[in-house]
Amino acid sequence: MEKVIPAKSLVAVQFVEKEKSSLYLELRKKGVTVCFDTKTPCISLSGSRAEVPKAVATFEKILSSLYLKSVPVNTPGAKEFFAEREDSCVFEAKQKFSCLIRLEEEQQQQMDEKVVNKEKRKLRYKKVLPDGVVVAVYKADLNIFVAILLQTDVVVNSVGTDLNFGTGPLCKALLAKAGPELEAEFDKAIDRNNVLPDEGSVLCTTGCALACKYVLHAIVPLWDGLQGQTLKILEGIINSCLKKTEELGLNSIAFPAIGTGGFGFPKTLVSELMFDMVFKFSSNHTRKTLKEVHFILSPRDLDNIQVILLGNKAAYVTYCSSYSLTIYFSYIIGSITLQVISGDITKEDTEVIVNITNSTFNTTTGVFKAIMDAAGSEVEEEYALSLSQNGMVITQGGKLSCKKIMHLISSNNVKSQVSLVLEKCEQRKYKSVSFPAIGTGQAGQCPAKVADEMLDAIVEFATKASVQHLKKIKIVIFQANMLRDFYESMKKREGSNSSITELPAQWEDMRDERVKLVNLKPSSREYVEVQNRFKKTCPNFVIEKIERIQNPFLWQTYQIKKKSLCKKNKYQSNEKLLFHGTAASSLSTINYNGFNRGFAGKNAAVIGNGTYFAVDASYSAQSTYSRPDMNGRRYMYLARVLAGQYCTGSKGLITPPPKDPADPTDLYDSVVDDVDSPRMFVIFNDIQAYPEYLITFRK
């Protein structure tokens, strides 16, 4: 678990760091990591649920016992006098009075006065990316937002295309704190350009009376409902601000939720976009100075934020109303779904939960205690009366949502322990099981080693032909930083084992369903991207809903074909997003079994007897293909299609023709109506397409 303790002043943080070093070194031995942040200022703790609360109480007691006082010295020459003798003054104060002094300028004193009220705003998320960039999310109202801005080098401000300064609430608040000089500098920046700045331009001024060094003023357009380029313009603004911070040689920048006020941009769309752009920038640029990116969001917006953690989009973080954190990635291995998540194992609803204890079964800390406390006294009593068999005790689930708890004696051989549990689940016909990250707590085993051993056991078990009952395996990791160890361990196997397929990160938990249709929110990035493709050629149709099709079996077979095609075609781009119109009567068949070339000829089959896909939605929207139902609704899929290498098709084809008549085994992958400018693709292998999104629309 992670905790952040706010401090009243950076001097307090410095004092604790210097004078209490023995404390945090001792905590480190117990697996608790302590970080001292003098910029925020705060003390961050991360570690086990058993140790972190005790450490928090200790630090809070120390901080509350400190006496802080700022002494202004206005005598002429005093600043230079003390600056020259700073080291000796600090040393003498420490020796004589056991206190820490720090010489600070007036600006810093103002910042510390703001930080005294820090409890009014809350750090809701903080993540250090693999390349060192810190991303932080704060919940705050506008007045507190201005105080937070004082702690970053660069602040982003929004200005309308009319260039009227100080009209929006954020701009007003900044102007009130910075003084009239800020608007004067803004006007000068416009004059320097010689021409009026366009929407998407970013003008730079100093921070004036603000403690930040610079303010970047973004010229933001009004939201166009995705009828134009406003989303692209906003992407450009965020990217320009990040680049400008680097060019200025500065370390930190603060973004509000740009465009979500009077400009009308959807809040969830902007939240996702900001995180996406920062992570892309972080992974695609060689940074020189930028280390921290702060997002300040209204308390009303936090329910809808989705944060993509890894640059490859392998993991998602979701804030919900209680601010709980869930990060996960999923794989299909044979007939089993594996999920690796960050969270609390006592909240899992699998049939079996695995618990780890010591050889005497009397562990009083860590995951074991958490599970036993949550399960209740009945489980403790049953556990006390049970005999161990092969290092395992099986009890009822008690107050937990599971049916059984399998209690294991901790061992260095993690692989054998996981194998034992999986075999036991299969014997007893259990369908699902949740593991903790075995051995990474008090046992102190290396997370990367544990990840390798656990996944070795799972992959070996899942690829057995004899597995019939167990369908879902979860690994629940309490410390989210270990997720990367498990993800990297899984990626090593994916390339060499065709039975392992990663599921898309945005998919929701299938909950033992074979197929799941997820109704997308109109403000989500997925919805917007699909809508854009559709509206490009179908502007006059009304979309009623867009659903994501989650079919793990179809996805797995499609990915196997994709790997094969990539290898065959020397890893060129083989995949396209294409449209397929159909009747309501075909929806269930396609959702469950995919596209079927056996229906070729039902509509015109002029370039081959396969499954047809269109480049433009307008073609598939014709009533010949998207036949209206009795309520006037029409249906169209946006599908992933492995077009690969293609040639011109012809009537009567049942397979693509060979590339070389002398070698009839080397076929093209698909056929088209026009090789130079294809509008239609035809495939002859059902697993060569995946029905990713279903669009329901009407005139």
PDB file of C-alpha atoms in Angstrom, residues 438-554:
ATOM      1  CA  ILE A 438       3.801 -15.699  -3.355  1.00  0.00           C
ATOM      2  CA  GLY A 439       6.983 -15.024  -1.399  1.00  0.00           C
ATOM      3  CA  THR A 440       7.313 -11.302  -2.154  1.00  0.00           C
ATOM      4  CA  GLY A 441       6.277 -10.205   1.345  1.00  0.00           C
ATOM      5  CA  GLN A 442       8.145 -11.226   4.495  1.00  0.00           C
ATOM      6  CA  ALA A 443       9.854 -14.079   2.631  1.00  0.00           C
ATOM      7  CA  GLY A 444      11.665 -11.384   0.663  1.00  0.00           C
ATOM      8  CA  GLN A 445      11.961 -13.230  -2.633  1.00  0.00           C
ATOM      9  CA  CYS A 446      12.797 -11.273  -5.792  1.00  0.00           C
ATOM     10  CA  PRO A 447       9.558 -10.220  -7.572  1.00  0.00           C
ATOM     11  CA  ALA A 448      11.013 -11.022 -11.013  1.00  0.00           C
ATOM     12  CA  LYS A 449      11.951 -14.546  -9.867  1.00  0.00           C
ATOM     13  CA  VAL A 450       8.510 -15.066  -8.309  1.00  0.00           C
ATOM     14  CA  ALA A 451       6.837 -13.854 -11.512  1.00  0.00           C
ATOM     15  CA  ASP A 452       8.860 -16.299 -13.616  1.00  0.00           C
ATOM     16  CA  GLU A 453       8.129 -19.260 -11.344  1.00  0.00           C
ATOM     17  CA  MET A 454       4.406 -18.557 -10.959  1.00  0.00           C
ATOM     18  CA  LEU A 455       3.923 -18.057 -14.680  1.00  0.00           C
ATOM     19  CA  ASP A 456       6.018 -21.131 -15.536  1.00  0.00           C
ATOM     20  CA  ALA A 457       3.674 -23.236 -13.418  1.00  0.00           C
ATOM     21  CA  ILE A 458       0.531 -21.641 -14.862  1.00  0.00           C
ATOM     22  CA  VAL A 459       1.621 -21.969 -18.507  1.00  0.00           C
ATOM     23  CA  GLU A 460       2.669 -25.611 -18.034  1.00  0.00           C
ATOM     24  CA  PHE A 461      -0.663 -26.413 -16.377  1.00  0.00           C
ATOM     25  CA  ALA A 462      -2.831 -24.473 -18.840  1.00  0.00           C
ATOM     26  CA  THR A 463      -1.300 -26.121 -21.915  1.00  0.00           C
ATOM     27  CA  LYS A 464      -2.123 -29.628 -20.704  1.00  0.00           C
ATOM     28  CA  ALA A 465      -4.810 -31.333 -22.764  1.00  0.00           C
ATOM     29  CA  SER A 466      -6.288 -32.869 -19.608  1.00  0.00           C
ATOM     30  CA  VAL A 467      -7.459 -29.547 -18.062  1.00  0.00           C
ATOM     31  CA  GLN A 468     -11.249 -29.452 -18.164  1.00  0.00           C
ATOM     32  CA  HIS A 469     -12.609 -27.560 -15.155  1.00  0.00           C
ATOM     33  CA  LEU A 470     -10.346 -24.663 -14.134  1.00  0.00           C
ATOM     34  CA  LYS A 471     -11.051 -21.691 -16.422  1.00  0.00           C
ATOM     35  CA  LYS A 472      -9.762 -18.570 -14.654  1.00  0.00           C
ATOM     36  CA  ILE A 473      -6.561 -17.852 -12.718  1.00  0.00           C
ATOM     37  CA  LYS A 474      -5.911 -14.503 -11.038  1.00  0.00           C
ATOM     38  CA  ILE A 475      -2.686 -13.179  -9.545  1.00  0.00           C
ATOM     39  CA  VAL A 476      -3.568 -10.346  -7.151  1.00  0.00           C
ATOM     40  CA  ILE A 477      -0.613  -8.072  -6.421  1.00  0.00           C
ATOM     41  CA  PHE A 478      -0.811  -5.787  -3.418  1.00  0.00           C
ATOM     42  CA  GLN A 479       2.138  -3.607  -4.461  1.00  0.00           C
ATOM     43  CA  ALA A 480       1.371  -2.280  -7.943  1.00  0.00           C
ATOM     44  CA  ASN A 481       5.036  -1.710  -8.802  1.00  0.00           C
ATOM     45  CA  MET A 482       5.439  -5.492  -9.177  1.00  0.00           C
ATOM     46  CA  LEU A 483       3.038  -5.562 -12.138  1.00  0.00           C
ATOM     47  CA  ARG A 484       5.846  -4.793 -14.560  1.00  0.00           C
ATOM     48  CA  ASP A 485       7.785  -7.885 -13.399  1.00  0.00           C
ATOM     49  CA  PHE A 486       4.795 -10.086 -14.191  1.00  0.00           C
ATOM     50  CA  TYR A 487       4.042  -8.337 -17.466  1.00  0.00           C
ATOM     51  CA  GLU A 488       7.627  -8.614 -18.720  1.00  0.00           C
ATOM     52  CA  SER A 489       7.771 -12.258 -17.658  1.00  0.00           C
ATOM     53  CA  MET A 490       4.593 -12.956 -19.638  1.00  0.00           C
ATOM     54  CA  LYS A 491       5.811 -11.121 -22.734  1.00  0.00           C
ATOM     55  CA  LYS A 492       8.884 -13.378 -22.833  1.00  0.00           C
ATOM     56  CA  ARG A 493       6.584 -16.377 -23.215  1.00  0.00           C
ATOM     57  CA  GLU A 494       4.122 -14.858 -25.649  1.00  0.00           C
ATOM     58  CA  GLY A 495       6.500 -14.807 -28.601  1.00  0.00           C
ATOM     59  CA  SER A 496       7.633 -18.410 -28.212  1.00  0.00           C
ATOM     60  CA  ASN A 497       4.341 -20.060 -27.234  1.00  0.00           C
ATOM     61  CA  SER A 498       1.459 -19.897 -29.725  1.00  0.00           C
ATOM     62  CA  SER A 499      -1.020 -20.965 -27.043  1.00  0.00           C
ATOM     63  CA  ILE A 500      -0.523 -17.643 -25.164  1.00  0.00           C
ATOM     64  CA  THR A 501      -2.496 -14.623 -26.358  1.00  0.00           C
ATOM     65  CA  GLU A 502      -2.781 -11.239 -24.661  1.00  0.00           C
ATOM     66  CA  LEU A 503      -6.300  -9.826 -24.385  1.00  0.00           C
ATOM     67  CA  PRO A 504      -6.828  -6.108 -25.108  1.00  0.00           C
ATOM     68  CA  ALA A 505      -6.160  -3.974 -22.039  1.00  0.00           C
ATOM     69  CA  GLN A 506      -9.454  -2.108 -22.289  1.00  0.00           C
ATOM     70  CA  TRP A 507     -11.554  -5.277 -22.092  1.00  0.00           C
ATOM     71  CA  GLU A 508     -13.734  -5.674 -19.032  1.00  0.00           C
ATOM     72  CA  ASP A 509     -13.674  -8.793 -16.882  1.00  0.00           C
ATOM     73  CA  MET A 510     -15.536 -11.561 -18.763  1.00  0.00           C
ATOM     74  CA  ARG A 511     -16.867 -13.058 -15.492  1.00  0.00           C
ATOM     75  CA  ASP A 512     -17.083 -16.535 -17.031  1.00  0.00           C
ATOM     76  CA  GLU A 513     -19.114 -15.289 -20.004  1.00  0.00           C
ATOM     77  CA  ARG A 514     -18.178 -16.718 -23.382  1.00  0.00           C
ATOM     78  CA  VAL A 515     -18.984 -13.451 -25.174  1.00  0.00           C
ATOM     79  CA  LYS A 516     -19.534 -10.004 -23.697  1.00  0.00           C
ATOM     80  CA  LEU A 517     -20.913  -6.896 -25.414  1.00  0.00           C
ATOM     81  CA  VAL A 518     -19.800  -3.685 -23.702  1.00  0.00           C
ATOM     82  CA  ASN A 519     -21.816  -0.534 -24.412  1.00  0.00           C
ATOM     83  CA  LEU A 520     -19.238   2.255 -24.816  1.00  0.00           C
ATOM     84  CA  LYS A 521     -19.723   5.672 -23.246  1.00  0.00           C
ATOM     85  CA  PRO A 522     -20.035   8.412 -25.900  1.00  0.00           C
ATOM     86  CA  SER A 523     -17.275  10.393 -24.149  1.00  0.00           C
ATOM     87  CA  SER A 524     -14.741   7.524 -24.180  1.00  0.00           C
ATOM     88  CA  ARG A 525     -11.779   7.505 -26.552  1.00  0.00           C
ATOM     89  CA  GLU A 526     -12.880   4.208 -28.098  1.00  0.00           C
ATOM     90  CA  TYR A 527     -16.350   5.515 -28.912  1.00  0.00           C
ATOM     91  CA  VAL A 528     -14.967   8.731 -30.357  1.00  0.00           C
ATOM     92  CA  GLU A 529     -12.458   6.938 -32.598  1.00  0.00           C
ATOM     93  CA  VAL A 530     -15.092   4.539 -33.988  1.00  0.00           C
ATOM     94  CA  GLN A 531     -17.587   7.378 -34.410  1.00  0.00           C
ATOM     95  CA  ASN A 532     -15.006   9.422 -36.336  1.00  0.00           C
ATOM     96  CA  ARG A 533     -14.365   6.611 -38.797  1.00  0.00           C
ATOM     97  CA  PHE A 534     -18.083   6.060 -39.318  1.00  0.00           C
ATOM     98  CA  LYS A 535     -19.022   9.755 -39.613  1.00  0.00           C
ATOM     99  CA  LYS A 536     -16.262  10.420 -42.151  1.00  0.00           C
ATOM    100  CA  THR A 537     -18.461   8.997 -44.924  1.00  0.00           C
ATOM    101  CA  CYS A 538     -21.819   8.698 -43.095  1.00  0.00           C
ATOM    102  CA  PRO A 539     -22.345  12.204 -41.652  1.00  0.00           C
ATOM    103  CA  ASN A 540     -26.137  12.069 -42.006  1.00  0.00           C
ATOM    104  CA  PHE A 541     -26.716   8.861 -40.076  1.00  0.00           C
ATOM    105  CA  VAL A 542     -27.440   8.898 -36.325  1.00  0.00           C
ATOM    106  CA  ILE A 543     -25.475   6.498 -34.111  1.00  0.00           C
ATOM    107  CA  GLU A 544     -27.639   4.980 -31.365  1.00  0.00           C
ATOM    108  CA  LYS A 545     -24.847   3.017 -29.670  1.00  0.00           C
ATOM    109  CA  ILE A 546     -21.424   1.465 -30.188  1.00  0.00           C
ATOM    110  CA  GLU A 547     -20.613  -1.840 -28.491  1.00  0.00           C
ATOM    111  CA  ARG A 548     -17.254  -3.536 -28.015  1.00  0.00           C
ATOM    112  CA  ILE A 549     -17.345  -7.275 -28.808  1.00  0.00           C
ATOM    113  CA  GLN A 550     -15.311  -9.282 -26.279  1.00  0.00           C
ATOM    114  CA  ASN A 551     -14.897 -12.861 -27.500  1.00  0.00           C
ATOM    115  CA  PRO A 552     -11.661 -14.391 -26.109  1.00  0.00           C
ATOM    116  CA  PHE A 553     -11.787 -17.500 -28.313  1.00  0.00           C
ATOM    117  CA  LEU A 554     -12.257 -15.517 -31.541  1.00  0.00           C
TER     118      LEU A 554
END
